[in-house]
Coordinates of N, CA, C and O in Angstrom, one line a residue:
M1 N -30.4 2.8 6.4 CA -29.3 3.2 7.3 C -29.7 3.2 8.7 O -28.9 2.8 9.6
K2 N -30.9 3.6 9.0 CA -31.4 3.6 10.4 C -31.3 2.2 11.0 O -30.9 2.0 12.1
R3 N -31.8 1.2 10.2 CA -31.7 -0.2 10.7 C -30.2 -0.6 11.0 O -29.9 -1.2 12.0
C4 N -29.3 -0.1 10.2 CA -27.9 -0.5 10.3 C -27.3 0.2 11.5 O -26.4 -0.4 12.2
T5 N -27.8 1.3 11.9 CA -27.1 2.0 13.0 C -27.7 1.5 14.4 O -27.2 2.0 15.4
Q6 N -28.6 0.6 14.4 CA -29.0 0.0 15.6 C -27.9 -1.1 15.8 O -28.0 -2.2 15.4
I7 N -26.8 -0.7 16.4 CA -25.5 -1.4 16.4 C -25.6 -2.7 17.2 O -26.1 -2.7 18.3
T8 N -25.1 -3.7 16.6 CA -24.7 -4.9 17.3 C -23.3 -5.2 16.8 O -22.8 -4.6 15.8
L9 N -22.7 -6.2 17.3 CA -21.4 -6.6 16.8 C -21.4 -7.6 15.6 O -20.5 -8.2 15.3
D10 N -22.6 -7.6 14.9 CA -22.7 -8.4 13.7 C -21.6 -7.8 12.8 O -21.2 -6.7 12.8
P11 N -21.2 -8.7 11.8 CA -20.2 -8.2 10.9 C -20.6 -7.0 10.1 O -21.8 -6.8 9.8
L12 N -19.7 -6.1 9.9 CA -20.0 -4.8 9.3 C -20.5 -5.0 7.9 O -21.3 -4.1 7.4
H13 N -20.2 -6.0 7.2 CA -20.6 -6.2 5.8 C -22.1 -6.3 5.6 O -22.6 -6.2 4.5
H14 N -22.8 -6.6 6.7 CA -24.3 -6.6 6.6 C -24.9 -5.3 6.4 O -26.0 -5.2 5.9
C15 N -24.2 -4.2 6.8 CA -24.7 -2.9 6.7 C -24.1 -1.9 5.7 O -24.8 -1.0 5.3
F16 N -22.9 -2.2 5.4 CA -22.2 -1.2 4.5 C -21.6 -1.9 3.3 O -21.3 -3.1 3.3
P17 N -21.4 -1.1 2.2 CA -20.8 -1.6 1.0 C -19.4 -2.2 1.2 O -18.6 -1.7 2.0
P18 N -19.1 -3.2 0.4 CA -17.7 -3.8 0.6 C -16.6 -2.8 0.4 O -15.6 -2.9 1.0
Q19 N -16.8 -1.8 -0.5 CA -15.8 -0.8 -0.8 C -15.5 0.0 0.5 O -14.3 0.3 0.8
L20 N -16.5 0.3 1.3 CA -16.3 1.0 2.5 C -15.5 0.2 3.5 O -14.5 0.7 4.1
I21 N -15.8 -1.1 3.6 CA -15.1 -1.9 4.5 C -13.6 -2.1 4.1 O -12.7 -2.0 4.9
T22 N -13.4 -2.2 2.8 CA -12.0 -2.4 2.3 C -11.2 -1.1 2.6 O -10.1 -1.2 3.1
L23 N -11.8 0.1 2.4 CA -11.1 1.3 2.7 C -10.9 1.5 4.2 O -9.8 2.0 4.6
A24 N -11.9 1.1 5.0 CA -11.8 1.3 6.4 C -10.7 0.5 7.0 O -10.1 0.8 8.1
T25 N -10.3 -0.6 6.4 CA -9.3 -1.6 7.0 C -7.9 -1.4 6.4 O -7.0 -2.2 6.7
I26 N -7.8 -0.4 5.5 CA -6.4 -0.2 4.9 C -5.6 0.4 6.1 O -6.0 1.3 6.8
P27 N -4.4 -0.2 6.3 CA -3.6 0.4 7.4 C -3.2 1.8 7.1 O -3.0 2.3 6.0
L28 N -3.1 2.6 8.2 CA -2.6 3.9 8.1 C -1.2 4.0 7.7 O -0.5 3.0 7.9
P29 N -0.7 5.1 7.2 CA 0.7 5.2 6.9 C 1.6 4.9 8.1 O 1.2 5.1 9.2
T30 N 2.8 4.5 7.8 CA 3.8 4.3 8.9 C 5.0 5.2 8.7 O 6.0 5.0 9.4
S31 N 4.9 6.2 7.9 CA 6.1 7.0 7.6 C 6.4 7.9 8.8 O 5.6 8.1 9.7
H32 N 7.6 8.3 8.8 CA 8.1 9.3 9.9 C 7.2 10.5 9.9 O 6.8 11.0 10.9
L33 N 6.9 11.0 8.7 CA 6.1 12.2 8.5 C 4.7 12.0 9.2 O 4.2 12.9 9.9
F34 N 4.1 10.9 8.9 CA 2.8 10.6 9.5 C 2.9 10.6 11.0 O 2.1 11.2 11.7
H35 N 3.9 9.9 11.6 CA 4.0 9.8 13.0 C 4.3 11.1 13.7 O 3.8 11.5 14.7
E36 N 5.2 11.9 13.0 CA 5.5 13.2 13.5 C 4.3 14.1 13.6 O 4.1 14.8 14.6
A37 N 3.5 14.1 12.5 CA 2.4 15.0 12.5 C 1.2 14.5 13.4 O 0.5 15.4 13.9
S38 N 1.1 13.3 13.7 CA 0.1 12.8 14.6 C 0.4 13.0 16.0 O -0.6 12.9 16.9
Q39 N 1.6 13.2 16.4 CA 2.0 13.3 17.8 C 1.6 14.7 18.4 O 1.3 14.8 19.6
S40 N 1.5 15.7 17.5 CA 1.3 17.1 18.1 C 0.6 17.9 17.0 O 0.8 17.8 15.9
A41 N -0.3 18.7 17.5 CA -1.1 19.6 16.6 C -0.1 20.6 16.0 O -0.4 21.1 14.9
D42 N 1.0 21.0 16.6 CA 1.9 22.0 16.1 C 3.2 21.3 15.5 O 4.1 22.1 15.3
A43 N 3.2 20.0 15.3 CA 4.4 19.4 14.8 C 4.8 19.8 13.4 O 5.9 20.0 13.1
L44 N 3.8 20.1 12.6 CA 4.0 20.5 11.2 C 3.0 21.6 10.9 O 1.9 21.7 11.5
D45 N 3.3 22.3 9.8 CA 2.4 23.3 9.4 C 1.3 22.7 8.6 O 1.5 22.1 7.5
E46 N 0.1 22.7 9.2 CA -1.1 22.0 8.6 C -2.1 23.0 8.2 O -3.3 22.7 8.0
L47 N -1.8 24.3 8.0 CA -2.7 25.3 7.7 C -3.6 25.1 6.5 O -4.7 25.4 6.4
D48 N -3.0 24.5 5.4 CA -3.7 24.4 4.2 C -4.5 23.1 4.1 O -5.2 22.9 3.1
L49 N -4.5 22.3 5.1 CA -5.2 21.0 5.0 C -6.7 21.2 5.0 O -7.4 20.3 4.4
H50 N -7.2 22.2 5.5 CA -8.7 22.4 5.5 C -9.2 22.6 4.1 O -10.4 22.3 3.9
H51 N -8.4 22.9 3.1 CA -8.9 23.1 1.7 C -9.3 21.7 1.2 O -10.1 21.7 0.2
W52 N -8.8 20.6 1.7 CA -9.1 19.3 1.2 C -10.3 18.6 1.9 O -10.8 17.7 1.4
D53 N -10.7 19.1 3.0 CA -11.8 18.5 3.8 C -13.1 18.4 3.1 O -13.8 17.5 3.3
A54 N -13.4 19.4 2.3 CA -14.7 19.5 1.7 C -14.9 18.5 0.5 O -16.0 18.1 0.1
G55 N -13.8 18.0 0.0 CA -13.9 17.1 -1.1 C -14.0 17.8 -2.5 O -14.0 19.0 -2.5
P56 N -14.0 17.0 -3.5 CA -14.0 17.6 -4.9 C -15.4 18.3 -5.1 O -16.4 17.9 -4.6
P57 N -15.4 19.3 -6.0 CA -14.2 19.8 -6.7 C -13.3 20.6 -5.7 O -13.9 21.5 -5.0
F58 N -12.0 20.4 -5.8 CA -11.1 21.1 -4.9 C -10.8 22.5 -5.4 O -10.8 22.7 -6.6
L59 N -10.6 23.4 -4.5 CA -10.3 24.8 -4.8 C -8.9 24.9 -5.3 O -8.5 25.9 -5.8
Q60 N -8.1 23.9 -4.9 CA -6.7 23.9 -5.3 C -6.5 23.8 -6.8 O -7.2 23.0 -7.4
P61 N -5.6 24.5 -7.4 CA -5.3 24.3 -8.9 C -4.9 22.9 -9.2 O -4.3 22.2 -8.3
E62 N -5.2 22.5 -10.4 CA -4.8 21.2 -10.8 C -3.3 21.2 -11.1 O -2.9 21.9 -12.0
P63 N -2.5 20.4 -10.4 CA -1.0 20.5 -10.6 C -0.6 19.6 -11.8 O -1.4 18.8 -12.3
A64 N 0.6 19.9 -12.2 CA 1.1 19.0 -13.3 C 1.4 17.6 -12.8 O 1.6 17.5 -11.6
D65 N 1.3 16.7 -13.6 CA 1.5 15.3 -13.2 C 3.0 14.9 -13.3 O 3.5 14.4 -14.3
T66 N 3.7 15.3 -12.3 CA 5.2 15.0 -12.2 C 5.5 14.1 -11.0 O 4.7 13.9 -10.1
M67 N 6.7 13.6 -11.0 CA 7.2 12.8 -9.9 C 7.2 13.6 -8.6 O 6.9 13.1 -7.5
Q68 N 7.6 14.9 -8.7 CA 7.7 15.8 -7.5 C 6.3 16.0 -7.0 O 6.0 16.0 -5.8
E69 N 5.3 16.2 -7.9 CA 3.9 16.3 -7.5 C 3.4 15.1 -6.8 O 2.6 15.1 -5.8
A70 N 3.7 13.9 -7.4 CA 3.3 12.6 -6.8 C 3.8 12.5 -5.4 O 3.1 12.1 -4.5
Q71 N 5.1 12.8 -5.2 CA 5.7 12.8 -3.8 C 5.0 13.8 -2.9 O 4.7 13.5 -1.7
F72 N 4.8 15.0 -3.4 CA 4.1 16.0 -2.6 C 2.7 15.5 -2.1 O 2.3 15.6 -1.0
T73 N 2.0 14.9 -3.1 CA 0.6 14.4 -2.8 C 0.7 13.3 -1.7 O -0.1 13.2 -0.8
K74 N 1.7 12.4 -1.9 CA 1.8 11.3 -0.9 C 2.1 11.9 0.5 O 1.5 11.5 1.5
N75 N 3.0 12.8 0.6 CA 3.3 13.5 1.8 C 2.0 14.2 2.4 O 1.7 14.1 3.6
L76 N 1.3 14.8 1.5 CA 0.1 15.5 1.9 C -0.9 14.6 2.5 O -1.6 14.8 3.5
T77 N -1.1 13.4 1.8 CA -2.1 12.4 2.4 C -1.6 11.9 3.7 O -2.4 11.7 4.6
H78 N -0.3 11.7 3.9 CA 0.2 11.3 5.2 C -0.1 12.3 6.3 O -0.5 12.0 7.4
I79 N 0.2 13.6 6.0 CA -0.1 14.7 7.0 C -1.6 14.8 7.2 O -2.0 15.0 8.4
F80 N -2.4 14.7 6.2 CA -3.8 14.9 6.3 C -4.4 13.8 7.2 O -5.1 14.1 8.2
L81 N -4.0 12.5 7.0 CA -4.4 11.4 7.8 C -3.9 11.5 9.2 O -4.6 11.3 10.2
S82 N -2.7 12.0 9.4 CA -2.1 12.1 10.7 C -2.9 13.2 11.5 O -3.1 13.0 12.7
Q83 N -3.2 14.3 10.9 CA -4.0 15.3 11.5 C -5.4 14.7 12.0 O -5.8 15.0 13.1
K84 N -6.0 14.0 11.1 CA -7.3 13.4 11.4 C -7.1 12.4 12.6 O -8.0 12.4 13.5
V85 N -6.1 11.6 12.6 CA -5.8 10.7 13.8 C -5.6 11.5 15.1 O -6.2 11.1 16.1
H86 N -4.9 12.5 15.0 CA -4.7 13.4 16.2 C -6.0 13.9 16.7 O -6.3 13.8 17.9
L87 N -6.8 14.5 15.8 CA -8.1 15.0 16.2 C -9.0 13.9 16.7 O -9.8 14.1 17.7
E88 N -9.0 12.7 16.1 CA -9.8 11.6 16.5 C -9.4 11.1 17.9 O -10.2 10.8 18.7
N89 N -8.1 11.1 18.2 CA -7.6 10.7 19.5 C -8.2 11.6 20.6 O -8.5 11.2 21.7
Q90 N -8.2 12.9 20.3 CA -8.7 13.9 21.2 C -10.2 13.7 21.4 O -10.7 13.7 22.6
A91 N -11.0 13.4 20.3 CA -12.4 13.2 20.4 C -12.7 11.9 21.2 O -13.6 11.9 22.1
K92 N -11.9 10.9 21.0 CA -12.1 9.6 21.8 C -11.8 9.8 23.3 O -12.5 9.3 24.1
A93 N -10.8 10.6 23.6 CA -10.5 10.9 25.0 C -11.7 11.7 25.6 O -12.0 11.4 26.8
C94 N -12.3 12.6 24.9 CA -13.5 13.3 25.4 C -14.6 12.3 25.6 O -15.3 12.4 26.7
R95 N -14.8 11.4 24.7 CA -15.9 10.4 24.9 C -15.6 9.5 26.1 O -16.5 9.1 26.8
A96 N -14.3 9.2 26.3 CA -14.0 8.3 27.4 C -14.3 9.1 28.7 O -14.8 8.4 29.7
C97 N -14.1 10.4 28.8 CA -14.4 11.1 30.0 C -15.9 11.1 30.2 O -16.4 11.0 31.3
K98 N -16.7 11.3 29.1 CA -18.2 11.3 29.2 C -18.6 9.9 29.7 O -19.5 9.8 30.5
Y99 N -18.0 8.9 29.2 CA -18.4 7.5 29.6 C -18.1 7.3 31.1 O -19.0 6.8 31.7
R100 N -17.0 7.8 31.5 CA -16.7 7.6 33.0 C -17.7 8.4 33.9 O -17.8 8.1 35.0
S101 N -18.3 9.4 33.3 CA -19.2 10.2 34.0 C -20.7 9.6 33.9 O -21.6 10.2 34.4
G102 N -20.8 8.5 33.2 CA -22.1 7.8 33.2 C -22.9 8.1 32.0 O -24.1 7.9 31.9
A103 N -22.3 8.7 30.9 CA -23.1 9.1 29.8 C -23.0 8.2 28.6 O -23.0 8.6 27.4
G104 N -22.9 6.9 28.9 CA -22.8 5.9 27.9 C -23.9 5.9 26.8 O -23.6 5.8 25.6
S105 N -25.1 6.0 27.2 CA -26.2 6.0 26.2 C -26.2 7.3 25.4 O -26.5 7.2 24.2
E106 N -25.8 8.4 25.9 CA -25.6 9.6 25.2 C -24.5 9.5 24.1 O -24.7 9.9 23.0
I107 N -23.4 8.8 24.5 CA -22.4 8.6 23.5 C -22.8 7.7 22.4 O -22.6 8.0 21.2
V108 N -23.6 6.7 22.7 CA -24.1 5.8 21.6 C -25.0 6.6 20.7 O -24.9 6.5 19.4
T109 N -25.8 7.5 21.2 CA -26.7 8.3 20.3 C -25.8 9.2 19.4 O -26.1 9.3 18.2
E110 N -24.8 9.8 20.0 CA -23.9 10.6 19.2 C -23.2 9.8 18.1 O -23.1 10.3 17.0
L111 N -22.7 8.6 18.5 CA -22.0 7.8 17.5 C -23.0 7.4 16.4 O -22.6 7.4 15.2
H112 N -24.2 7.1 16.7 CA -25.2 6.7 15.7 C -25.4 7.9 14.7 O -25.4 7.7 13.5
A113 N -25.5 9.1 15.2 CA -25.7 10.3 14.4 C -24.5 10.5 13.5 O -24.7 10.8 12.3
I114 N -23.3 10.4 14.1 CA -22.1 10.6 13.3 C -22.0 9.6 12.2 O -21.6 9.9 11.1
I115 N -22.2 8.3 12.5 CA -22.2 7.3 11.5 C -23.1 7.6 10.3 O -22.7 7.5 9.2
T116 N -24.3 8.0 10.6 CA -25.3 8.3 9.6 C -24.8 9.5 8.7 O -24.8 9.4 7.5
Q117 N -24.3 10.5 9.4 CA -23.8 11.7 8.7 C -22.5 11.4 7.9 O -22.5 11.8 6.7
V118 N -21.6 10.7 8.4 CA -20.4 10.4 7.7 C -20.6 9.4 6.6 O -20.0 9.5 5.5
F119 N -21.5 8.5 6.8 CA -21.9 7.6 5.7 C -22.4 8.3 4.5 O -22.1 8.1 3.3
S120 N -23.3 9.3 4.8 CA -23.8 10.1 3.7 C -22.7 10.9 3.0 O -22.7 11.0 1.7
K121 N -21.8 11.4 3.7 CA -20.7 12.2 3.1 C -19.8 11.2 2.3 O -19.3 11.6 1.2
W122 N -19.6 10.0 2.8 CA -18.8 9.0 2.1 C -19.4 8.7 0.8 O -18.7 8.6 -0.2
D123 N -20.7 8.5 0.8 CA -21.4 8.2 -0.4 C -21.3 9.3 -1.4 O -21.1 9.1 -2.6
Q124 N -21.4 10.6 -1.0 CA -21.3 11.7 -1.9 C -19.9 11.8 -2.4 O -19.7 12.1 -3.6
L125 N -18.9 11.6 -1.6 CA -17.5 11.6 -2.1 C -17.2 10.5 -3.1 O -16.6 10.8 -4.1
K126 N -17.8 9.4 -2.9 CA -17.6 8.3 -3.8 C -18.2 8.7 -5.2 O -17.6 8.5 -6.2
D127 N -19.4 9.3 -5.2 CA -20.0 9.7 -6.4 C -19.2 10.9 -7.1 O -19.3 11.0 -8.3
S128 N -18.5 11.7 -6.3 CA -17.8 12.8 -6.8 C -16.5 12.5 -7.4 O -15.8 13.3 -8.0
M129 N -16.0 11.3 -7.2 CA -14.7 10.8 -7.7 C -14.6 11.0 -9.2 O -13.5 11.4 -9.7
A130 N -15.6 10.9 -9.9 CA -15.6 11.1 -11.4 C -15.2 12.5 -11.8 O -14.7 12.7 -12.9
R131 N -15.5 13.5 -10.9 CA -15.1 14.9 -11.2 C -13.7 15.2 -11.0 O -13.2 16.3 -11.4
C132 N -12.9 14.3 -10.5 CA -11.5 14.5 -10.3 C -10.8 14.2 -11.6 O -10.9 13.1 -12.1
T133 N -10.0 15.2 -12.0 CA -9.4 15.1 -13.3 C -7.9 14.9 -13.2 O -7.2 14.6 -14.3
T134 N -7.3 15.0 -12.1 CA -5.9 14.8 -11.9 C -5.6 13.7 -10.9 O -6.4 13.5 -10.0
R135 N -4.4 13.1 -11.0 CA -4.1 12.1 -10.1 C -4.0 12.6 -8.7 O -4.5 11.9 -7.8
S136 N -3.5 13.7 -8.4 CA -3.4 14.2 -7.0 C -4.8 14.5 -6.4 O -5.0 14.2 -5.3
H137 N -5.7 15.0 -7.2 CA -7.1 15.2 -6.7 C -7.8 13.9 -6.5 O -8.5 13.7 -5.5
K138 N -7.5 12.9 -7.3 CA -8.1 11.6 -7.1 C -7.5 10.9 -5.8 O -8.3 10.3 -5.0
E139 N -6.2 11.1 -5.6 CA -5.6 10.5 -4.4 C -6.1 11.2 -3.1 O -6.4 10.5 -2.1
M140 N -6.3 12.5 -3.2 CA -6.9 13.2 -2.0 C -8.3 12.8 -1.8 O -8.7 12.6 -0.6
T141 N -9.1 12.6 -2.8 CA -10.5 12.1 -2.6 C -10.5 10.7 -2.1 O -11.2 10.3 -1.2
E142 N -9.6 9.8 -2.5 CA -9.5 8.5 -2.0 C -9.1 8.5 -0.5 O -9.5 7.7 0.3
T143 N -8.2 9.4 -0.2 CA -7.8 9.6 1.2 C -9.0 10.0 2.1 O -9.2 9.5 3.2
L144 N -9.8 11.0 1.6 CA -11.0 11.4 2.3 C -11.9 10.2 2.4 O -12.5 10.0 3.5
L145 N -12.1 9.4 1.4 CA -13.0 8.2 1.4 C -12.5 7.2 2.5 O -13.2 6.7 3.2
Q146 N -11.2 7.0 2.5 CA -10.6 6.1 3.5 C -10.8 6.6 4.9 O -11.2 5.8 5.8
W147 N -10.6 7.9 5.1 CA -10.8 8.4 6.5 C -12.3 8.3 6.9 O -12.6 7.9 8.0
H148 N -13.2 8.7 6.0 CA -14.6 8.6 6.4 C -15.0 7.1 6.6 O -15.7 6.8 7.6
A149 N -14.5 6.2 5.8 CA -14.8 4.8 6.0 C -14.2 4.3 7.4 O -14.9 3.6 8.1
R150 N -13.1 4.8 7.7 CA -12.4 4.4 9.0 C -13.3 4.9 10.2 O -13.4 4.1 11.1
I151 N -13.7 6.1 10.1 CA -14.6 6.6 11.2 C -15.9 5.8 11.3 O -16.3 5.5 12.4
I152 N -16.5 5.5 10.2 CA -17.7 4.7 10.2 C -17.4 3.4 10.9 O -18.1 2.9 11.8
Y153 N -16.4 2.7 10.5 CA -16.0 1.4 11.0 C -15.7 1.5 12.5 O -16.2 0.7 13.3
L154 N -14.8 2.4 12.9 CA -14.5 2.6 14.3 C -15.7 2.9 15.2 O -15.8 2.3 16.3
Y155 N -16.5 3.9 14.7 CA -17.6 4.3 15.5 C -18.7 3.2 15.6 O -19.3 3.0 16.7
Y156 N -18.8 2.4 14.6 CA -19.8 1.3 14.6 C -19.4 0.3 15.6 O -20.2 -0.1 16.5
H157 N -18.1 0.0 15.7 CA -17.6 -1.0 16.7 C -17.6 -0.4 18.1 O -18.0 -1.1 19.1
E158 N -17.3 0.9 18.2 CA -17.3 1.5 19.6 C -18.8 1.5 20.1 O -19.0 1.2 21.3
A159 N -19.7 1.9 19.3 CA -21.1 1.9 19.7 C -21.6 0.5 20.1 O -22.3 0.3 21.0
G160 N -21.2 -0.5 19.3 CA -21.6 -1.9 19.6 C -21.1 -2.3 20.9 O -21.8 -3.0 21.7
I161 N -19.8 -2.0 21.2 CA -19.3 -2.4 22.5 C -20.0 -1.7 23.7 O -20.4 -2.3 24.7
L162 N -20.3 -0.4 23.5 CA -21.1 0.3 24.5 C -22.5 -0.3 24.7 O -23.0 -0.4 25.8
E163 N -23.2 -0.6 23.6 CA -24.5 -1.2 23.7 C -24.5 -2.5 24.4 O -25.5 -2.9 24.9
Q164 N -23.4 -3.2 24.3 CA -23.4 -4.5 25.0 C -22.8 -4.4 26.4 O -22.6 -5.4 27.0
G165 N -22.7 -3.2 26.9 CA -22.3 -2.9 28.2 C -20.8 -2.9 28.4 O -20.3 -2.9 29.6
G166 N -20.0 -2.9 27.4 CA -18.6 -3.0 27.5 C -18.0 -1.6 27.5 O -18.7 -0.6 27.4
D167 N -16.7 -1.5 27.8 CA -16.0 -0.3 27.9 C -14.9 -0.2 26.7 O -13.9 -0.9 26.8
P168 N -15.2 0.5 25.7 CA -14.2 0.6 24.5 C -13.1 1.5 24.8 O -12.3 1.7 23.9
Y169 N -13.0 2.1 26.0 CA -12.0 3.1 26.2 C -10.9 2.6 27.1 O -9.9 3.1 27.3

C-alpha cells in the first residue's frame, strides 16, 4: 500500500483491486431525495445515519424483507450518500483554502494517510459482507463500500494532481 500511495497519475488499476475501481466509478444517485439532502446539512433529518457508518454487524434490527423495506433502504442509501457528498464538499473546500495558503505538500501527506486508512476500512468492510444476513444490511454495506472506494479514487487523483504541480481545486 505504501508504494501505491506514492501517487502518480498512472491508472488506478495498478494499485487497487478491480472491485474497488468498479465501485468507485458507479454514478451517484440522481434522485430528488439525494439532491435535496446533499444541498444542505439540515435539508433532511439525518440523525440516524451515524448508525450505519461503522459497518456490519449493524446495531439496527434486521427488518422484514418487504417492498416497503426495500424502498426505505433505497431512500436511506440515497440520503446516506448525499450526506457524505455534502461533508466531502466541505472537506474539499477546506483543502482548497489550505492549498491557496501554500500547504500543498501538507495536503498530499494528509491525502496519502486518508487513502491508506480508508483502503484498510474498505478491505474490512468487504470481508464483513458475509456477516450481513438481510438484503437491507447488504445494501447498506455495499453503499459503504461504494463510498469508501469513491474517496480512495478521488483522493488518489487529487494527490496526483497536486504532486504534479497542478491545482485540483
